[in-house]
PDB file of C-alpha atoms in Angstrom:
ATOM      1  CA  UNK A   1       0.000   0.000   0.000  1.00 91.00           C
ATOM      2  CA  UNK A   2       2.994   2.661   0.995  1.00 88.00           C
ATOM      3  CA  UNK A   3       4.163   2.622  -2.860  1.00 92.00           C
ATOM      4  CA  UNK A   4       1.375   3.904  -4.023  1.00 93.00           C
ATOM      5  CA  UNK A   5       2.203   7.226  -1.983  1.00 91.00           C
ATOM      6  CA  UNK A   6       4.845   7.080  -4.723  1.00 91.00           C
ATOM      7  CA  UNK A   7       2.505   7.771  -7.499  1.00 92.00           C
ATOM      8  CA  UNK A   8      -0.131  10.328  -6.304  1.00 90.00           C
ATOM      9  CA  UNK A   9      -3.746  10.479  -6.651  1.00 94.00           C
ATOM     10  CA  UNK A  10      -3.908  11.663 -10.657  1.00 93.00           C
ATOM     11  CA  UNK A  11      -1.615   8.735 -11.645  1.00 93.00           C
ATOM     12  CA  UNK A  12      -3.440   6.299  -9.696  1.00 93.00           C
ATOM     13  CA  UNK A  13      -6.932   7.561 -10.750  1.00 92.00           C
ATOM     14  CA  UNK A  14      -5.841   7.299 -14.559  1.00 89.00           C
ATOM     15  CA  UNK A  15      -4.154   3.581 -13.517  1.00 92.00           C
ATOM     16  CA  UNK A  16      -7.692   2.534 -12.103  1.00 91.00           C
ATOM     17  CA  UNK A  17      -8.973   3.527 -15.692  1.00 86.00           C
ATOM     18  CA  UNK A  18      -6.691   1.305 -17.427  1.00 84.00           C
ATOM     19  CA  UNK A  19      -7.849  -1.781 -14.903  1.00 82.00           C
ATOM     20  CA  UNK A  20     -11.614  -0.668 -15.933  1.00 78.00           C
ATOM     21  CA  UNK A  21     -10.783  -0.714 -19.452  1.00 73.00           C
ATOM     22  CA  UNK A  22      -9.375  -3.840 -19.207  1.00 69.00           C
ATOM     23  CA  UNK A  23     -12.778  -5.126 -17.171  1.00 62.00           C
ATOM     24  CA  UNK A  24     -15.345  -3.238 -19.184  1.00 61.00           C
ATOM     25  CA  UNK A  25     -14.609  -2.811 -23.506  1.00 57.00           C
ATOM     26  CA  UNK A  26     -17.316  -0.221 -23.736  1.00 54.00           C
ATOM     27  CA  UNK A  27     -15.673   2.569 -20.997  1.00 52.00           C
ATOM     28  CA  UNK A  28     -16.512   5.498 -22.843  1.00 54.00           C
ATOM     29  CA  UNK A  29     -15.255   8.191 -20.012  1.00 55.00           C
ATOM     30  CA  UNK A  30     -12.815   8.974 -16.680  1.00 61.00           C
ATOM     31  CA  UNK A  31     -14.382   6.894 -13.965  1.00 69.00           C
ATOM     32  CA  UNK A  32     -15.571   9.121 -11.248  1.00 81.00           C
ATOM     33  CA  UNK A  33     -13.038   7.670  -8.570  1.00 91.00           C
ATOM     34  CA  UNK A  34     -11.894  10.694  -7.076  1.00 95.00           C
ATOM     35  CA  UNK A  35     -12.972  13.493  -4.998  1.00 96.00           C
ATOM     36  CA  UNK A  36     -14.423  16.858  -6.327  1.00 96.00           C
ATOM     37  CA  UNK A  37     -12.784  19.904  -5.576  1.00 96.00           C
ATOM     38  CA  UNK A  38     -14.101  20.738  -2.780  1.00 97.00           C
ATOM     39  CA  UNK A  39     -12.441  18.337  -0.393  1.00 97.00           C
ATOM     40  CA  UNK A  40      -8.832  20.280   0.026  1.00 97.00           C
ATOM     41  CA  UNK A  41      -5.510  19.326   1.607  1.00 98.00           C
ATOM     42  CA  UNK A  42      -5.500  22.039   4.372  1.00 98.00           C
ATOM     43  CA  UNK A  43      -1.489  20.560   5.319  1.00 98.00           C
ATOM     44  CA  UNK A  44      -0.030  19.998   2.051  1.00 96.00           C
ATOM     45  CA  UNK A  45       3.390  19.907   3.593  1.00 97.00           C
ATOM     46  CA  UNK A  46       2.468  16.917   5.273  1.00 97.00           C
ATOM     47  CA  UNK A  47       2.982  14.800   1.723  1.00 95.00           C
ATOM     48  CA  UNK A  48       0.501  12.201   0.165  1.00 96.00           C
ATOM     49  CA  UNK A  49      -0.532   9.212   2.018  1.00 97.00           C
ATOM     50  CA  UNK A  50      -2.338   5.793   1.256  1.00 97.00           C
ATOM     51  CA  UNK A  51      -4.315   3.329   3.000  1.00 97.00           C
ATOM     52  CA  UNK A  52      -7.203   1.419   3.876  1.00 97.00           C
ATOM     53  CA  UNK A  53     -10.757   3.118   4.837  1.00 98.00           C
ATOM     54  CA  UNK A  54     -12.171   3.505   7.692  1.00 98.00           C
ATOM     55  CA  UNK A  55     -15.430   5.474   7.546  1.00 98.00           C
ATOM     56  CA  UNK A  56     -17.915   7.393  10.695  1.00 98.00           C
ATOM     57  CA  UNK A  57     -21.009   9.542  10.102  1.00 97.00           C
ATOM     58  CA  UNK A  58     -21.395  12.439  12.579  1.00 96.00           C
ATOM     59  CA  UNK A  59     -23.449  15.712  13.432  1.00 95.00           C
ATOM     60  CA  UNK A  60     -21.398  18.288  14.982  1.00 93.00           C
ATOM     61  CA  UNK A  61     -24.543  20.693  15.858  1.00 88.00           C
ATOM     62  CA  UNK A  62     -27.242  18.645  16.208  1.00 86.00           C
ATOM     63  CA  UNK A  63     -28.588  18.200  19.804  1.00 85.00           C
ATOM     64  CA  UNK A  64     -31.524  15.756  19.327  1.00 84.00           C
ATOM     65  CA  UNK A  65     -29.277  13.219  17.677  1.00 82.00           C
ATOM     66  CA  UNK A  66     -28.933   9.702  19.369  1.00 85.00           C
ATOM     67  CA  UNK A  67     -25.061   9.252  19.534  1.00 91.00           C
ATOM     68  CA  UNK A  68     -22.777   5.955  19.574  1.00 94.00           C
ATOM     69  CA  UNK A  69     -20.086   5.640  22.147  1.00 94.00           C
ATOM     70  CA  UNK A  70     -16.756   6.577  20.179  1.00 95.00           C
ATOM     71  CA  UNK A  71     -14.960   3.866  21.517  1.00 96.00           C
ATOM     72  CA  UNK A  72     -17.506   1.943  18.599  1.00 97.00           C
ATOM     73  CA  UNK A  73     -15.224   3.991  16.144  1.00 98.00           C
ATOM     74  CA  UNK A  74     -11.579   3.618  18.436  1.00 97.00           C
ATOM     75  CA  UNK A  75     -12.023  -0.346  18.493  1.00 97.00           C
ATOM     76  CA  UNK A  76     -12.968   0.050  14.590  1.00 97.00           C
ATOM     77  CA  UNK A  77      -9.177   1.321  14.436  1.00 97.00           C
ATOM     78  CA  UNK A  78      -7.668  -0.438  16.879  1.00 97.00           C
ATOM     79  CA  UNK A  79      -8.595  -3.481  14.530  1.00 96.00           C
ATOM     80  CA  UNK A  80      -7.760  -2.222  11.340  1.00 97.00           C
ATOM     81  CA  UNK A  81      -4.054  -3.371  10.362  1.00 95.00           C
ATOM     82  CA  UNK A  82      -2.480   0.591   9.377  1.00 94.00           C
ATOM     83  CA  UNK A  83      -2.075   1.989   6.952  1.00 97.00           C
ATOM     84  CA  UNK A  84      -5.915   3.923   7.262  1.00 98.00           C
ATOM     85  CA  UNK A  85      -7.471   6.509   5.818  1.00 98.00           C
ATOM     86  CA  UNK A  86      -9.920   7.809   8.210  1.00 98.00           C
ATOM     87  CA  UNK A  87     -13.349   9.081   5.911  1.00 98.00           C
ATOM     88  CA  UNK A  88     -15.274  11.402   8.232  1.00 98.00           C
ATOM     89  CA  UNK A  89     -18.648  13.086   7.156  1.00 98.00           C
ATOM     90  CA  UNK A  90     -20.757  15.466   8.639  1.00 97.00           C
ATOM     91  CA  UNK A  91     -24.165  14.462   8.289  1.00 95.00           C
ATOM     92  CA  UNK A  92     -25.832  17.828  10.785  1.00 94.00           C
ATOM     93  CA  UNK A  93     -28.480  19.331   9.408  1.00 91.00           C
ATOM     94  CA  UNK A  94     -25.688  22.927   9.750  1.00 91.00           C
ATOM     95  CA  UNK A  95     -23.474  20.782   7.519  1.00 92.00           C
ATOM     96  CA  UNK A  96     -19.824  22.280   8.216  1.00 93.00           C
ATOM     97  CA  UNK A  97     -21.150  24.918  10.617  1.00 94.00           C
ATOM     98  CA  UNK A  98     -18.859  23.163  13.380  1.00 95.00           C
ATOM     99  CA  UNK A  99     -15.560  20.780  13.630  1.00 96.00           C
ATOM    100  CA  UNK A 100     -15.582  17.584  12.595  1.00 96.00           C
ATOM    101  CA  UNK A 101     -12.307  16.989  13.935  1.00 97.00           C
ATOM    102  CA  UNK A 102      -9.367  18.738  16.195  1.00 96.00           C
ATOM    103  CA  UNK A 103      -5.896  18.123  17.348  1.00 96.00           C
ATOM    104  CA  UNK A 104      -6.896  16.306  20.431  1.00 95.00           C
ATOM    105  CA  UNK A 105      -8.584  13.590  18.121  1.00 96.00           C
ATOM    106  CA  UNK A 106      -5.333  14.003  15.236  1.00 97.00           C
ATOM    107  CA  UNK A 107      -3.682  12.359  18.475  1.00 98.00           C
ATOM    108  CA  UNK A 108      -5.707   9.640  19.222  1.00 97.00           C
ATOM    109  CA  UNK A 109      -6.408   8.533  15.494  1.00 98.00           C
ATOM    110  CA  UNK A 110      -2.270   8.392  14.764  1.00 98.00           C
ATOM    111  CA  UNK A 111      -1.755   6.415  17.717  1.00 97.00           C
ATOM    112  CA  UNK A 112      -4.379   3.866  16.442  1.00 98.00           C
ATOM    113  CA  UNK A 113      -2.384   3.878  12.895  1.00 97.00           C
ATOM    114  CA  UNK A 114      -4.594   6.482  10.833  1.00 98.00           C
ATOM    115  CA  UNK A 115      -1.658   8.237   8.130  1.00 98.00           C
ATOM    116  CA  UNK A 116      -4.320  10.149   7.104  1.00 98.00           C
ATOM    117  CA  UNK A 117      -7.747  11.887   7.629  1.00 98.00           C
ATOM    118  CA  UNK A 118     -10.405  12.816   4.722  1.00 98.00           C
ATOM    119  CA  UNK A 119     -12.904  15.597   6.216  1.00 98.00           C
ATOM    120  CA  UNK A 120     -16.739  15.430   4.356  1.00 97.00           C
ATOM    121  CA  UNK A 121     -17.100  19.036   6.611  1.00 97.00           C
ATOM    122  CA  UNK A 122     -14.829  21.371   8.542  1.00 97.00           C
ATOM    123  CA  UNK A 123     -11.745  21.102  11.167  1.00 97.00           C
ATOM    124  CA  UNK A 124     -10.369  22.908  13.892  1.00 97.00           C
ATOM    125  CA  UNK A 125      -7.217  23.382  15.422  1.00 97.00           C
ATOM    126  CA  UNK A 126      -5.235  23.172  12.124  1.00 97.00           C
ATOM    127  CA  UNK A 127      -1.858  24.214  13.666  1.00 97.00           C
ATOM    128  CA  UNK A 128      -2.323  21.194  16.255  1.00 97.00           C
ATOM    129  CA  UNK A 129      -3.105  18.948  13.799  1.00 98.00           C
ATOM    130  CA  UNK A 130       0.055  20.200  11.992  1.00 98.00           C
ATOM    131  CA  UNK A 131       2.197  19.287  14.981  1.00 98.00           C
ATOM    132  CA  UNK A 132       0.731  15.537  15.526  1.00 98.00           C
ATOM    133  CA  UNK A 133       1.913  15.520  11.659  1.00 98.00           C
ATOM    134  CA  UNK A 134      -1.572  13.847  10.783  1.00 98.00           C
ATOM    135  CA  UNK A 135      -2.385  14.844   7.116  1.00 98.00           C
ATOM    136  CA  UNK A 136      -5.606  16.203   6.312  1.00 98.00           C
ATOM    137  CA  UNK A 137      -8.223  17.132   4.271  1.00 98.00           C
ATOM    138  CA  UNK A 138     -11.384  19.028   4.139  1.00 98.00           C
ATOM    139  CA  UNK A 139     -13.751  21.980   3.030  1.00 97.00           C
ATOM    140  CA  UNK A 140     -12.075  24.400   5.199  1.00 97.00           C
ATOM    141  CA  UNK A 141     -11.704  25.440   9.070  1.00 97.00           C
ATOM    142  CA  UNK A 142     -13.789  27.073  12.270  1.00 96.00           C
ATOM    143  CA  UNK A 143     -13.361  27.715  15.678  1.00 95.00           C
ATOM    144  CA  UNK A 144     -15.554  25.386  17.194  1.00 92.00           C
ATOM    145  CA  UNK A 145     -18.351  22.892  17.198  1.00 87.00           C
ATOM    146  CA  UNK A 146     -22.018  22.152  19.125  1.00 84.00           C
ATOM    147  CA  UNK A 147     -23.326  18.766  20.319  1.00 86.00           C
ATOM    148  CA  UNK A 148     -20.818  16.776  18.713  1.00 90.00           C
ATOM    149  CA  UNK A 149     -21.554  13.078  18.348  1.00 94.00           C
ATOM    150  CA  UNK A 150     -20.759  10.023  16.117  1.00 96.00           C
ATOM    151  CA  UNK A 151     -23.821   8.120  14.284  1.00 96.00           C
ATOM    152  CA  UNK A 152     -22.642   5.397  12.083  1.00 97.00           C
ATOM    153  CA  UNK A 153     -19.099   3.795  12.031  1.00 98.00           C
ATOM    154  CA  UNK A 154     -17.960   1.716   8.580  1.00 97.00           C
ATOM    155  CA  UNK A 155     -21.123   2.053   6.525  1.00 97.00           C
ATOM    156  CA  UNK A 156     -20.748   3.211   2.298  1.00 97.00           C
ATOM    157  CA  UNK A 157     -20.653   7.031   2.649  1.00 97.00           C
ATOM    158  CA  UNK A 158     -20.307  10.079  -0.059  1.00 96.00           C
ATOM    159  CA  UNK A 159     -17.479  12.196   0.538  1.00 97.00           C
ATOM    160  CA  UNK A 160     -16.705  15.254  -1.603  1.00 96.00           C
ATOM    161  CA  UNK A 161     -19.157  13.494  -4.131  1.00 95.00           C
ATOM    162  CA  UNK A 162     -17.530   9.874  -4.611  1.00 96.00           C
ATOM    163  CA  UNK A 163     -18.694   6.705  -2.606  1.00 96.00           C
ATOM    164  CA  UNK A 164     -16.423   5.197  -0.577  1.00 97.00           C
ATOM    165  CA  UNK A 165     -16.829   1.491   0.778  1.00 96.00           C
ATOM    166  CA  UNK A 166     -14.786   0.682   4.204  1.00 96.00           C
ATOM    167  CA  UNK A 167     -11.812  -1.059   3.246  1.00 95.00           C
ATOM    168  CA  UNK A 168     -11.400   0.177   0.047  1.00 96.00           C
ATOM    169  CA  UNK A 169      -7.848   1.553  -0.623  1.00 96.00           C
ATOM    170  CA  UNK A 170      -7.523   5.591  -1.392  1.00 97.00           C
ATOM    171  CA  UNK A 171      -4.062   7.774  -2.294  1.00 97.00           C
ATOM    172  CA  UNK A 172      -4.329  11.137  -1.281  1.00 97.00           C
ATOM    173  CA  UNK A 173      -2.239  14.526  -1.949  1.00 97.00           C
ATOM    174  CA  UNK A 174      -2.549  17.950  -3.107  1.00 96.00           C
ATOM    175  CA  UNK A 175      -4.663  17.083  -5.776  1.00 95.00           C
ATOM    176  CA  UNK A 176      -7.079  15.152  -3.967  1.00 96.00           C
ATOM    177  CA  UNK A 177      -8.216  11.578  -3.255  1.00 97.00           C
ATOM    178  CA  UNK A 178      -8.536   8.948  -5.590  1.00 96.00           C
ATOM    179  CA  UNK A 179      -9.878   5.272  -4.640  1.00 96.00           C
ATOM    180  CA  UNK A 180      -9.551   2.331  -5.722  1.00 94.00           C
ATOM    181  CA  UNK A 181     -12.239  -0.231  -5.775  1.00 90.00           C
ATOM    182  CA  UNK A 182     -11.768  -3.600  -3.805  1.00 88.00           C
ATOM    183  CA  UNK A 183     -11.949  -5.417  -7.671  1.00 85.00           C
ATOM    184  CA  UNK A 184      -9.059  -4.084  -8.428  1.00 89.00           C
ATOM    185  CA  UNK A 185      -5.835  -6.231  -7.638  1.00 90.00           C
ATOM    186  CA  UNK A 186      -3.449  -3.638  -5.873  1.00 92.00           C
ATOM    187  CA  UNK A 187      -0.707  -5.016  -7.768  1.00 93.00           C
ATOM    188  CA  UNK A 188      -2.190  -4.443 -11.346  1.00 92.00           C
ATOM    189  CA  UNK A 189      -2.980  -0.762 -10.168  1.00 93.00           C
ATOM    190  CA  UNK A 190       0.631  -0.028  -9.351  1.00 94.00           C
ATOM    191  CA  UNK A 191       2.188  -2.028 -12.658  1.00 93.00           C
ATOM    192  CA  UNK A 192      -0.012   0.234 -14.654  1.00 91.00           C
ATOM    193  CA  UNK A 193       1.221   3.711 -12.647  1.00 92.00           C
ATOM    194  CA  UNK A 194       4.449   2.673 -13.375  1.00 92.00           C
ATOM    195  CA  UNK A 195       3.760   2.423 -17.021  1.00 89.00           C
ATOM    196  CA  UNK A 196       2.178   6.067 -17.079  1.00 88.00           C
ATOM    197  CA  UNK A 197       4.524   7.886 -14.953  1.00 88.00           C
ATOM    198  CA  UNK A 198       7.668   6.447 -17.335  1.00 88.00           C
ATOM    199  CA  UNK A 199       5.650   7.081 -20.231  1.00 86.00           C
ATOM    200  CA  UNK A 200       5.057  10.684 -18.785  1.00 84.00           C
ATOM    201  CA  UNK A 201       8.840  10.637 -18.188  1.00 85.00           C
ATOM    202  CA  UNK A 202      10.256   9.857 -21.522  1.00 83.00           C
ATOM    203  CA  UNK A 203       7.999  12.592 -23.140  1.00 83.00           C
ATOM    204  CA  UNK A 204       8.890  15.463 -20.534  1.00 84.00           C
ATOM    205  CA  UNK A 205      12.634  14.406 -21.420  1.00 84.00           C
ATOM    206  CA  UNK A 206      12.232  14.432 -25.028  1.00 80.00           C
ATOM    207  CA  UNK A 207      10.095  17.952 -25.043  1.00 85.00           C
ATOM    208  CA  UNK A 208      12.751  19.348 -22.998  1.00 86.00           C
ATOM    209  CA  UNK A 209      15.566  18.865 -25.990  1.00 84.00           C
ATOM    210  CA  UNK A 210      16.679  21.536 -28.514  1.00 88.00           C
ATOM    211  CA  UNK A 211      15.010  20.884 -31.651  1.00 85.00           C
ATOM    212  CA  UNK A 212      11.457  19.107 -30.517  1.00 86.00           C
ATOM    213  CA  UNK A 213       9.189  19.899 -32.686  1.00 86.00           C
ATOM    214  CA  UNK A 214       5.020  19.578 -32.985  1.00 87.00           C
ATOM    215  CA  UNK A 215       6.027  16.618 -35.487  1.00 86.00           C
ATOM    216  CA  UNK A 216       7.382  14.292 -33.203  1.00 81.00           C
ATOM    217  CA  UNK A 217       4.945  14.799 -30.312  1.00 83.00           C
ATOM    218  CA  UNK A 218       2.794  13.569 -32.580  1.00 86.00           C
ATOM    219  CA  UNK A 219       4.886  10.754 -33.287  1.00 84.00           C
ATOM    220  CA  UNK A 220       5.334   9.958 -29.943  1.00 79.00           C
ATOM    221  CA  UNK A 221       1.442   9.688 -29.211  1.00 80.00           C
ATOM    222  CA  UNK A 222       1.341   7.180 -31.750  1.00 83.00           C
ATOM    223  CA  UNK A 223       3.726   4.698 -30.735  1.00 81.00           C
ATOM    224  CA  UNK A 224       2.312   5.009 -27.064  1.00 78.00           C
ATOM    225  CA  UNK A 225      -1.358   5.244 -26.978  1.00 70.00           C
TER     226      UNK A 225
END
């Protein structure tokens, strides 16, 4: 799972088409396996990260809501073999109006082997969260939050419009977060993002010498489509 991290989330998103392609002869268009643009990396200095997700449903606001313990989502961790993406949406009817997550709970989640945590909603605390050195991503920040209490753990959830299944494996960086679906043999994904990225290689080299010309690019598309 760690050498994907090597690849980032465009590379592995156009490697998952390749596998589809391969599955399905009539993919037309891009598979919708990565998150819109509204899910951000709010610590980009923090690098990409891969693993296995984890997902939990909250409201952040809402006082009438019938909570779960949080130890159901801890032990949810604590059995999970790292590396995890933790997947956590706000589901209050005030939808990003408070925290979904803070430094204190950064802690916590790295200590139960978390690399990284995916935000459907807003954070707090960002410069904590910095200092743990937990990655992150969200819609943005805000001081604080209300009632704040957890509602589902590991259930199929939307975040930043794509559906994500627990378990299924995600990269994630500066450009977002692209999954990859549990039919998709981890090794095939990577053989095919090494393909693209020397592919991408040997045309950056050969644009960058004197004398390229609009001719050979479109030579080189030829031999390697």
């Amino acid at each position: 799972i760690e050498k994907l991290r090597n690849f980032g989330s465009a590379t592995i998103a156009d490697a998952v088409k390749i596998n589809m392609e391969k599955i399905s002869n009539n993919l037309l268009s891009q598979p919708i396996n990565y998150t819109g643009p509204e899910i951000k990396s709010l610590l980009p200095q923090l690098g990409p990260v891969a693993g296995k997700i984890v997902t939990a449903e909250i409201t952040t606001n809402d006082p009438d809501s019938e909570g779960l313990h949080w130890d159901d989502y801890y032990d949810v961790l604590d059995r999970t073999k790292e590396p995890i993406i933790s997947i956590i949406k706000d589901i209050d009817t005030k939808t990003g109006r408070g925290a979904s997550f803070g430094d204190e709970m950064a802690a916590i989640n790295k200590a139960l082997g978390v690399h990284g945590v995916v935000i459907d909603g807003t954070i707090r605390d960002i410069e904590g969260i910095n200092e743990v050195g937990l990655p992150i991503w969200g819609k943005g920040l805000v001081p604080g939050h209300g009632a704040f209490k957890l509602i589902r753990v590991n259930s199929p959830i939307t975040v930043g419009q794509l559906l994500v299944t627990p378990f299924e494996l995600m990269v994630a960086d500066s450009n977002g977060c692209t999954k990859i679906p549990n039919n998709h043999k981890i090794t095939d994904i990577l053989k095919n993002a090494l393909t693209i990225a020397q592919k991408e290689n040997s045309l950056h080299e050969k644009m960058k010498k004197p004398g390229f010309t609009l001719s050979k690019y479109k030579a080189w598309i030829a031999q390697n489509r």
